[in-house]
Amino acid sequence: MTIHNLYIFDRNGTCLHYSEWNRKKQAGISKEEEYKLMYGMLFSIRSFVSKMSPLDMKDGFVAFQTSRYKLHYYETPTGIKIVMNTDLGVPNCRDILHQIYSTLYVEYIVKNPLCVLGETLQSELFNSRLDSFIRALPFFNVRAA
Amino acid sequence: MAIFSVYVVNKAGGLIYQYDNYVPRAEVEKTFSFPLDLVLKIHDEKVVVSFGQRDGIRVGHAVLSINGVDVNGKYTAEGKDILEYLKDSSNYPVSIRFGRARLTSNEKLMLASMFHSLFAIGSQLSPEVGSSGIEMLETDMFKLHCFQTLTGIKFIVLADPRQSGVDGLLRKIYEIYSDFALKNPFYSLEMPIRCELFDQNLKSALEIAEKAGTFGPGS
């Protein structure tokens, strides 16, 4: 069971943060294009789900899975989107992503007077805390490359 | 536990078959007096609630009928503009039914093609080698399962999140497709499926899946 990578987007589509731990295959396009494609795909999935849903939704789109990986999604009311790709054995990650938002993003970015919201996150403290938080998760297990 | 609908998408991304098995309709009918405390707007040729929420009426709900008569897009059945009608205080008290707007065939076609592309992007953005496209999409109200055959046909089933055995159901639908659509000499490949036997067998397969919860091999 392992975590591949993590993206954080803001409401305008800017990728605020990206880190990877265990990624085997690159997308074949540049990083900027990959962020835009990922954001566009999530935007389309959200609108697709709201139209298709037979009943009014509370949380909306939560996750999707393919034959090799599972993508977990969490969006805050302010438009901050946290996306995590893991392998298939990982159960529902919504509260973990919520924890990343509340204990890491809010504490180290929003409350930091030097961090400009809307741009790529520069805080070294945030990066290191996020890394140690992810590595401490029970289903994080770096497979030998 | 229910199966909401089934979609079949061809190789090019076009919808070739669609069946709504169970569509839960949460509709609210209330009598209103002037002035209306909900803010309405026109969206996609329908009148929807843009602001205001009460008694089961939420943002995004569309006006389905006025005084018991179904509306026709943004006009009433008589041809009057709904927003104008509701601005006139002499028409009150009025009874309006709100609910989630039903998908038109055009919208279903567009959504199926949209899913076809999202399926491919899911495979492209994969961090692992050899990933397929999106096989299961999860929300709090429904789960969408997709099975892509070796020839590129996608069978998509929308079901309740707790419904089990949908993978078996998808394989069963593939079997029904190959028996009653492909073997039908009057059916052309990649075209909309209009085979009665396919419809009948699909309906009974859905009934069995809902009752049993799982699909055994060889059923």
mmCIF file of N, CA, C and O in Angstrom, chain A residues 24-100:
data_model
loop_
_atom_site.group_PDB
_atom_site.id
_atom_site.type_symbol
_atom_site.label_atom_id
_atom_site.label_comp_id
_atom_site.label_asym_id
_atom_site.label_seq_id
_atom_site.Cartn_x
_atom_site.Cartn_y
_atom_site.Cartn_z
ATOM 1 N N LYS A 24 5.899 5.890 -10.719
ATOM 2 C CA LYS A 24 6.631 5.047 -11.657
ATOM 3 C C LYS A 24 6.609 5.607 -13.064
ATOM 4 O O LYS A 24 7.499 5.357 -13.851
ATOM 5 N N LYS A 25 5.545 6.328 -13.401
ATOM 6 C CA LYS A 25 5.383 6.734 -14.794
ATOM 7 C C LYS A 25 5.059 8.218 -14.859
ATOM 8 O O LYS A 25 4.119 8.675 -14.230
ATOM 9 N N GLN A 26 5.831 8.972 -15.619
ATOM 10 C CA GLN A 26 5.516 10.383 -15.821
ATOM 11 C C GLN A 26 4.456 10.516 -16.889
ATOM 12 O O GLN A 26 4.257 9.609 -17.685
ATOM 13 N N ALA A 27 3.795 11.660 -16.924
ATOM 14 C CA ALA A 27 2.658 11.819 -17.825
ATOM 15 C C ALA A 27 3.071 12.027 -19.268
ATOM 16 O O ALA A 27 2.235 11.979 -20.157
ATOM 17 N N GLY A 28 4.330 12.290 -19.540
ATOM 18 C CA GLY A 28 4.736 12.502 -20.927
ATOM 19 C C GLY A 28 4.556 13.924 -21.395
ATOM 20 O O GLY A 28 4.764 14.238 -22.554
ATOM 21 N N ILE A 29 4.121 14.814 -20.508
ATOM 22 C CA ILE A 29 3.990 16.238 -20.854
ATOM 23 C C ILE A 29 4.674 17.031 -19.744
ATOM 24 O O ILE A 29 4.990 16.483 -18.706
ATOM 25 N N SER A 30 4.896 18.325 -19.975
ATOM 26 C CA SER A 30 5.609 19.126 -18.972
ATOM 27 C C SER A 30 4.773 19.260 -17.707
ATOM 28 O O SER A 30 3.571 19.023 -17.714
ATOM 29 N N LYS A 31 5.444 19.640 -16.619
ATOM 30 C CA LYS A 31 4.758 19.717 -15.332
ATOM 31 C C LYS A 31 3.600 20.709 -15.356
ATOM 32 O O LYS A 31 2.534 20.447 -14.819
ATOM 33 N N GLU A 32 3.805 21.877 -15.988
ATOM 34 C CA GLU A 32 2.721 22.881 -16.031
ATOM 35 C C GLU A 32 1.514 22.316 -16.750
ATOM 36 O O GLU A 32 0.375 22.514 -16.328
ATOM 37 N N GLU A 33 1.775 21.628 -17.878
ATOM 38 C CA GLU A 33 0.665 21.064 -18.644
ATOM 39 C C GLU A 33 -0.039 19.975 -17.850
ATOM 40 O O GLU A 33 -1.258 19.822 -17.913
ATOM 41 N N GLU A 34 0.754 19.223 -17.080
ATOM 42 C CA GLU A 34 0.143 18.160 -16.295
ATOM 43 C C GLU A 34 -0.768 18.737 -15.220
ATOM 44 O O GLU A 34 -1.865 18.227 -14.988
ATOM 45 N N TYR A 35 -0.330 19.853 -14.579
ATOM 46 C CA TYR A 35 -1.183 20.468 -13.562
ATOM 47 C C TYR A 35 -2.482 20.949 -14.186
ATOM 48 O O TYR A 35 -3.562 20.784 -13.640
ATOM 49 N N LYS A 36 -2.345 21.573 -15.377
ATOM 50 C CA LYS A 36 -3.551 22.111 -16.016
ATOM 51 C C LYS A 36 -4.486 20.974 -16.406
ATOM 52 O O LYS A 36 -5.703 21.075 -16.253
ATOM 53 N N LEU A 37 -3.917 19.873 -16.911
ATOM 54 C CA LEU A 37 -4.736 18.741 -17.317
ATOM 55 C C LEU A 37 -5.438 18.128 -16.111
ATOM 56 O O LEU A 37 -6.627 17.813 -16.162
ATOM 57 N N MET A 38 -4.703 18.013 -15.013
ATOM 58 C CA MET A 38 -5.286 17.442 -13.792
ATOM 59 C C MET A 38 -6.419 18.333 -13.275
ATOM 60 O O MET A 38 -7.510 17.863 -12.956
ATOM 61 N N TYR A 39 -6.179 19.650 -13.240
ATOM 62 C CA TYR A 39 -7.219 20.559 -12.769
ATOM 63 C C TYR A 39 -8.432 20.517 -13.672
ATOM 64 O O TYR A 39 -9.580 20.490 -13.220
ATOM 65 N N GLY A 40 -8.176 20.509 -14.994
ATOM 66 C CA GLY A 40 -9.275 20.456 -15.954
ATOM 67 C C GLY A 40 -10.076 19.186 -15.811
ATOM 68 O O GLY A 40 -11.312 19.199 -15.861
ATOM 69 N N MET A 41 -9.378 18.066 -15.611
ATOM 70 C CA MET A 41 -10.089 16.801 -15.451
ATOM 71 C C MET A 41 -10.965 16.839 -14.198
ATOM 72 O O MET A 41 -12.118 16.420 -14.225
ATOM 73 N N LEU A 42 -10.441 17.372 -13.107
ATOM 74 C CA LEU A 42 -11.219 17.424 -11.861
ATOM 75 C C LEU A 42 -12.411 18.357 -12.014
ATOM 76 O O LEU A 42 -13.505 18.058 -11.537
ATOM 77 N N PHE A 43 -12.232 19.480 -12.683
ATOM 78 C CA PHE A 43 -13.320 20.421 -12.902
ATOM 79 C C PHE A 43 -14.429 19.752 -13.707
ATOM 80 O O PHE A 43 -15.619 19.857 -13.386
ATOM 81 N N SER A 44 -14.016 19.039 -14.767
ATOM 82 C CA SER A 44 -15.005 18.350 -15.600
ATOM 83 C C SER A 44 -15.706 17.243 -14.838
ATOM 84 O O SER A 44 -16.915 17.066 -14.972
ATOM 85 N N ILE A 45 -14.957 16.490 -14.029
ATOM 86 C CA ILE A 45 -15.585 15.410 -13.262
ATOM 87 C C ILE A 45 -16.596 15.980 -12.282
ATOM 88 O O ILE A 45 -17.690 15.452 -12.107
ATOM 89 N N ARG A 46 -16.271 17.108 -11.661
ATOM 90 C CA ARG A 46 -17.215 17.715 -10.708
ATOM 91 C C ARG A 46 -18.503 18.126 -11.403
ATOM 92 O O ARG A 46 -19.605 17.894 -10.897
ATOM 93 N N SER A 47 -18.369 18.722 -12.577
ATOM 94 C CA SER A 47 -19.580 19.171 -13.261
ATOM 95 C C SER A 47 -20.356 17.967 -13.800
ATOM 96 O O SER A 47 -21.583 17.933 -13.755
ATOM 97 N N PHE A 48 -19.651 16.940 -14.259
ATOM 98 C CA PHE A 48 -20.275 15.704 -14.729
ATOM 99 C C PHE A 48 -21.080 15.063 -13.604
ATOM 100 O O PHE A 48 -22.235 14.671 -13.787
ATOM 101 N N VAL A 49 -20.481 14.985 -12.434
ATOM 102 C CA VAL A 49 -21.118 14.325 -11.293
ATOM 103 C C VAL A 49 -22.350 15.096 -10.829
ATOM 104 O O VAL A 49 -23.375 14.517 -10.486
ATOM 105 N N SER A 50 -22.269 16.438 -10.857
ATOM 106 C CA SER A 50 -23.430 17.202 -10.383
ATOM 107 C C SER A 50 -24.598 17.069 -11.343
ATOM 108 O O SER A 50 -25.750 17.105 -10.919
ATOM 109 N N LYS A 51 -24.331 16.866 -12.640
ATOM 110 C CA LYS A 51 -25.435 16.688 -13.583
ATOM 111 C C LYS A 51 -26.000 15.275 -13.513
ATOM 112 O O LYS A 51 -27.194 15.065 -13.611
ATOM 113 N N MET A 52 -25.103 14.286 -13.361
ATOM 114 C CA MET A 52 -25.527 12.884 -13.414
ATOM 115 C C MET A 52 -26.221 12.432 -12.146
ATOM 116 O O MET A 52 -26.969 11.464 -12.161
ATOM 117 N N SER A 53 -25.941 13.106 -11.029
ATOM 118 C CA SER A 53 -26.385 12.560 -9.753
ATOM 119 C C SER A 53 -27.901 12.505 -9.667
ATOM 120 O O SER A 53 -28.572 13.486 -9.970
ATOM 121 N N PRO A 54 -28.448 11.349 -9.262
ATOM 122 C CA PRO A 54 -29.898 11.252 -9.176
ATOM 123 C C PRO A 54 -30.498 12.061 -8.033
ATOM 124 O O PRO A 54 -31.651 12.444 -8.099
ATOM 125 N N LEU A 55 -29.718 12.330 -7.004
ATOM 126 C CA LEU A 55 -30.236 13.098 -5.868
ATOM 127 C C LEU A 55 -29.278 14.251 -5.579
ATOM 128 O O LEU A 55 -28.142 14.230 -6.002
ATOM 129 N N ASP A 56 -29.734 15.211 -4.797
ATOM 130 C CA ASP A 56 -28.846 16.329 -4.439
ATOM 131 C C ASP A 56 -27.654 15.807 -3.655
ATOM 132 O O ASP A 56 -27.796 14.972 -2.782
ATOM 133 N N MET A 57 -26.496 16.339 -3.940
ATOM 134 C CA MET A 57 -25.288 15.802 -3.325
ATOM 135 C C MET A 57 -24.828 16.641 -2.168
ATOM 136 O O MET A 57 -24.989 17.844 -2.166
ATOM 137 N N LYS A 58 -24.202 15.989 -1.214
ATOM 138 C CA LYS A 58 -23.658 16.729 -0.076
ATOM 139 C C LYS A 58 -22.177 16.973 -0.266
ATOM 140 O O LYS A 58 -21.698 18.085 -0.250
ATOM 141 N N ASP A 59 -21.426 15.866 -0.448
ATOM 142 C CA ASP A 59 -19.979 16.002 -0.577
ATOM 143 C C ASP A 59 -19.523 16.055 -2.014
ATOM 144 O O ASP A 59 -18.432 16.487 -2.297
ATOM 145 N N GLY A 60 -20.320 15.547 -2.918
ATOM 146 C CA GLY A 60 -19.902 15.540 -4.313
ATOM 147 C C GLY A 60 -18.947 14.422 -4.608
ATOM 148 O O GLY A 60 -18.937 13.381 -3.970
ATOM 149 N N PHE A 61 -18.088 14.648 -5.600
ATOM 150 C CA PHE A 61 -17.125 13.660 -6.054
ATOM 151 C C PHE A 61 -16.103 13.395 -4.961
ATOM 152 O O PHE A 61 -15.550 14.318 -4.383
ATOM 153 N N VAL A 62 -15.872 12.126 -4.665
ATOM 154 C CA VAL A 62 -14.992 11.773 -3.559
ATOM 155 C C VAL A 62 -13.713 11.101 -4.042
ATOM 156 O O VAL A 62 -12.624 11.425 -3.605
ATOM 157 N N ALA A 63 -13.862 10.125 -4.960
ATOM 158 C CA ALA A 63 -12.669 9.397 -5.409
ATOM 159 C C ALA A 63 -12.980 8.714 -6.723
ATOM 160 O O ALA A 63 -14.152 8.531 -7.065
ATOM 161 N N PHE A 64 -11.937 8.331 -7.473
ATOM 162 C CA PHE A 64 -12.141 7.404 -8.578
ATOM 163 C C PHE A 64 -10.997 6.416 -8.582
ATOM 164 O O PHE A 64 -9.928 6.695 -8.037
ATOM 165 N N GLN A 65 -11.234 5.252 -9.196
ATOM 166 C CA GLN A 65 -10.133 4.298 -9.293
ATOM 167 C C GLN A 65 -10.057 3.664 -10.662
ATOM 168 O O GLN A 65 -11.055 3.514 -11.364
ATOM 169 N N THR A 66 -8.824 3.330 -11.049
ATOM 170 C CA THR A 66 -8.594 2.631 -12.304
ATOM 171 C C THR A 66 -8.044 1.264 -11.929
ATOM 172 O O THR A 66 -8.110 0.876 -10.769
ATOM 173 N N SER A 67 -7.468 0.555 -12.900
ATOM 174 C CA SER A 67 -6.977 -0.775 -12.568
ATOM 175 C C SER A 67 -5.696 -0.723 -11.746
ATOM 176 O O SER A 67 -5.305 -1.713 -11.131
ATOM 177 N N ARG A 68 -5.002 0.463 -11.733
ATOM 178 C CA ARG A 68 -3.709 0.511 -11.049
ATOM 179 C C ARG A 68 -3.630 1.514 -9.897
ATOM 180 O O ARG A 68 -2.766 1.382 -9.037
ATOM 181 N N TYR A 69 -4.462 2.570 -9.931
ATOM 182 C CA TYR A 69 -4.332 3.568 -8.871
ATOM 183 C C TYR A 69 -5.692 4.111 -8.496
ATOM 184 O O TYR A 69 -6.668 3.926 -9.203
ATOM 185 N N LYS A 70 -5.705 4.814 -7.357
ATOM 186 C CA LYS A 70 -6.938 5.422 -6.878
ATOM 187 C C LYS A 70 -6.650 6.887 -6.602
ATOM 188 O O LYS A 70 -5.628 7.228 -5.992
ATOM 189 N N LEU A 71 -7.540 7.738 -7.069
ATOM 190 C CA LEU A 71 -7.363 9.170 -6.863
ATOM 191 C C LEU A 71 -8.390 9.626 -5.835
ATOM 192 O O LEU A 71 -9.579 9.431 -6.021
ATOM 193 N N HIS A 72 -7.914 10.248 -4.748
ATOM 194 C CA HIS A 72 -8.795 10.754 -3.701
ATOM 195 C C HIS A 72 -8.867 12.266 -3.835
ATOM 196 O O HIS A 72 -7.859 12.919 -4.086
ATOM 197 N N TYR A 73 -10.047 12.814 -3.601
ATOM 198 C CA TYR A 73 -10.257 14.241 -3.849
ATOM 199 C C TYR A 73 -10.956 14.860 -2.659
ATOM 200 O O TYR A 73 -11.887 14.286 -2.092
ATOM 201 N N TYR A 74 -10.509 16.054 -2.296
ATOM 202 C CA TYR A 74 -11.193 16.768 -1.224
ATOM 203 C C TYR A 74 -11.192 18.238 -1.592
ATOM 204 O O TYR A 74 -10.160 18.791 -1.961
ATOM 205 N N GLU A 75 -12.352 18.883 -1.487
ATOM 206 C CA GLU A 75 -12.415 20.300 -1.808
ATOM 207 C C GLU A 75 -12.992 21.082 -0.652
ATOM 208 O O GLU A 75 -14.004 20.683 -0.078
ATOM 209 N N THR A 76 -12.376 22.186 -0.309
ATOM 210 C CA THR A 76 -12.901 23.015 0.780
ATOM 211 C C THR A 76 -13.892 24.014 0.195
ATOM 212 O O THR A 76 -13.895 24.258 -1.009
ATOM 213 N N PRO A 77 -14.740 24.613 1.028
ATOM 214 C CA PRO A 77 -15.683 25.615 0.513
ATOM 215 C C PRO A 77 -14.998 26.822 -0.116
ATOM 216 O O PRO A 77 -15.605 27.522 -0.914
ATOM 217 N N THR A 78 -13.718 27.051 0.187
ATOM 218 C CA THR A 78 -13.028 28.193 -0.425
ATOM 219 C C THR A 78 -12.386 27.813 -1.756
ATOM 220 O O THR A 78 -11.692 28.625 -2.358
ATOM 221 N N GLY A 79 -12.560 26.580 -2.188
ATOM 222 C CA GLY A 79 -12.033 26.223 -3.496
ATOM 223 C C GLY A 79 -10.654 25.590 -3.480
ATOM 224 O O GLY A 79 -10.091 25.325 -4.542
ATOM 225 N N ILE A 80 -10.094 25.317 -2.311
ATOM 226 C CA ILE A 80 -8.793 24.636 -2.245
ATOM 227 C C ILE A 80 -9.043 23.154 -2.492
ATOM 228 O O ILE A 80 -9.841 22.527 -1.811
ATOM 229 N N LYS A 81 -8.354 22.601 -3.507
ATOM 230 C CA LYS A 81 -8.562 21.207 -3.867
ATOM 231 C C LYS A 81 -7.306 20.409 -3.532
ATOM 232 O O LYS A 81 -6.219 20.757 -3.973
ATOM 233 N N ILE A 82 -7.514 19.342 -2.768
ATOM 234 C CA ILE A 82 -6.387 18.481 -2.409
ATOM 235 C C ILE A 82 -6.626 17.130 -3.072
ATOM 236 O O ILE A 82 -7.669 16.511 -2.893
ATOM 237 N N VAL A 83 -5.627 16.687 -3.863
ATOM 238 C CA VAL A 83 -5.779 15.480 -4.674
ATOM 239 C C VAL A 83 -4.654 14.529 -4.323
ATOM 240 O O VAL A 83 -3.490 14.929 -4.328
ATOM 241 N N MET A 84 -4.967 13.294 -4.005
ATOM 242 C CA MET A 84 -3.913 12.343 -3.660
ATOM 243 C C MET A 84 -4.085 11.065 -4.467
ATOM 244 O O MET A 84 -5.172 10.493 -4.482
ATOM 245 N N ASN A 85 -3.003 10.621 -5.144
ATOM 246 C CA ASN A 85 -3.035 9.355 -5.863
ATOM 247 C C ASN A 85 -2.383 8.294 -5.005
ATOM 248 O O ASN A 85 -1.254 8.458 -4.551
ATOM 249 N N THR A 86 -3.125 7.202 -4.772
ATOM 250 C CA THR A 86 -2.545 6.114 -3.983
ATOM 251 C C THR A 86 -2.745 4.829 -4.759
ATOM 252 O O THR A 86 -3.337 4.836 -5.833
ATOM 253 N N ASP A 87 -2.289 3.726 -4.190
ATOM 254 C CA ASP A 87 -2.588 2.477 -4.874
ATOM 255 C C ASP A 87 -3.952 1.980 -4.408
ATOM 256 O O ASP A 87 -4.622 2.632 -3.606
ATOM 257 N N LEU A 88 -4.381 0.814 -4.921
ATOM 258 C CA LEU A 88 -5.784 0.435 -4.764
ATOM 259 C C LEU A 88 -6.155 -0.005 -3.363
ATOM 260 O O LEU A 88 -7.317 -0.014 -3.011
ATOM 261 N N GLY A 89 -5.181 -0.375 -2.531
ATOM 262 C CA GLY A 89 -5.534 -0.938 -1.226
ATOM 263 C C GLY A 89 -5.978 0.093 -0.209
ATOM 264 O O GLY A 89 -6.448 -0.246 0.866
ATOM 265 N N VAL A 90 -5.843 1.377 -0.552
ATOM 266 C CA VAL A 90 -6.113 2.420 0.445
ATOM 267 C C VAL A 90 -7.607 2.704 0.527
ATOM 268 O O VAL A 90 -8.235 2.956 -0.492
ATOM 269 N N PRO A 91 -8.194 2.692 1.716
ATOM 270 C CA PRO A 91 -9.624 2.987 1.845
ATOM 271 C C PRO A 91 -9.876 4.487 1.758
ATOM 272 O O PRO A 91 -9.000 5.237 1.386
ATOM 273 N N ASN A 92 -11.057 4.906 2.148
ATOM 274 C CA ASN A 92 -11.466 6.289 2.048
ATOM 275 C C ASN A 92 -10.523 7.249 2.779
ATOM 276 O O ASN A 92 -10.230 7.086 3.946
ATOM 277 N N CYS A 93 -10.039 8.256 2.034
ATOM 278 C CA CYS A 93 -9.000 9.138 2.568
ATOM 279 C C CYS A 93 -9.512 10.512 2.932
ATOM 280 O O CYS A 93 -8.724 11.406 3.185
ATOM 281 N N ARG A 94 -10.818 10.700 2.889
ATOM 282 C CA ARG A 94 -11.362 12.050 3.002
ATOM 283 C C ARG A 94 -10.921 12.756 4.279
ATOM 284 O O ARG A 94 -10.544 13.921 4.255
ATOM 285 N N ASP A 95 -10.920 12.015 5.404
ATOM 286 C CA ASP A 95 -10.550 12.706 6.643
ATOM 287 C C ASP A 95 -9.059 13.013 6.691
ATOM 288 O O ASP A 95 -8.653 13.999 7.301
ATOM 289 N N ILE A 96 -8.253 12.189 6.005
ATOM 290 C CA ILE A 96 -6.820 12.485 5.973
ATOM 291 C C ILE A 96 -6.568 13.745 5.175
ATOM 292 O O ILE A 96 -5.776 14.611 5.572
ATOM 293 N N LEU A 97 -7.261 13.871 4.038
ATOM 294 C CA LEU A 97 -7.089 15.072 3.236
ATOM 295 C C LEU A 97 -7.607 16.289 4.001
ATOM 296 O O LEU A 97 -7.033 17.383 3.916
ATOM 297 N N HIS A 98 -8.683 16.103 4.748
ATOM 298 C CA HIS A 98 -9.200 17.205 5.555
ATOM 299 C C HIS A 98 -8.185 17.588 6.612
ATOM 300 O O HIS A 98 -7.988 18.767 6.909
ATOM 301 N N GLN A 99 -7.511 16.582 7.180
ATOM 302 C CA GLN A 99 -6.467 16.864 8.176
ATOM 303 C C GLN A 99 -5.314 17.632 7.556
ATOM 304 O O GLN A 99 -4.771 18.546 8.178
ATOM 305 N N ILE A 100 -4.932 17.260 6.325
ATOM 306 C CA ILE A 100 -3.858 17.983 5.642
ATOM 307 C C ILE A 100 -4.258 19.447 5.516
ATOM 308 O O ILE A 100 -3.460 20.359 5.757
#
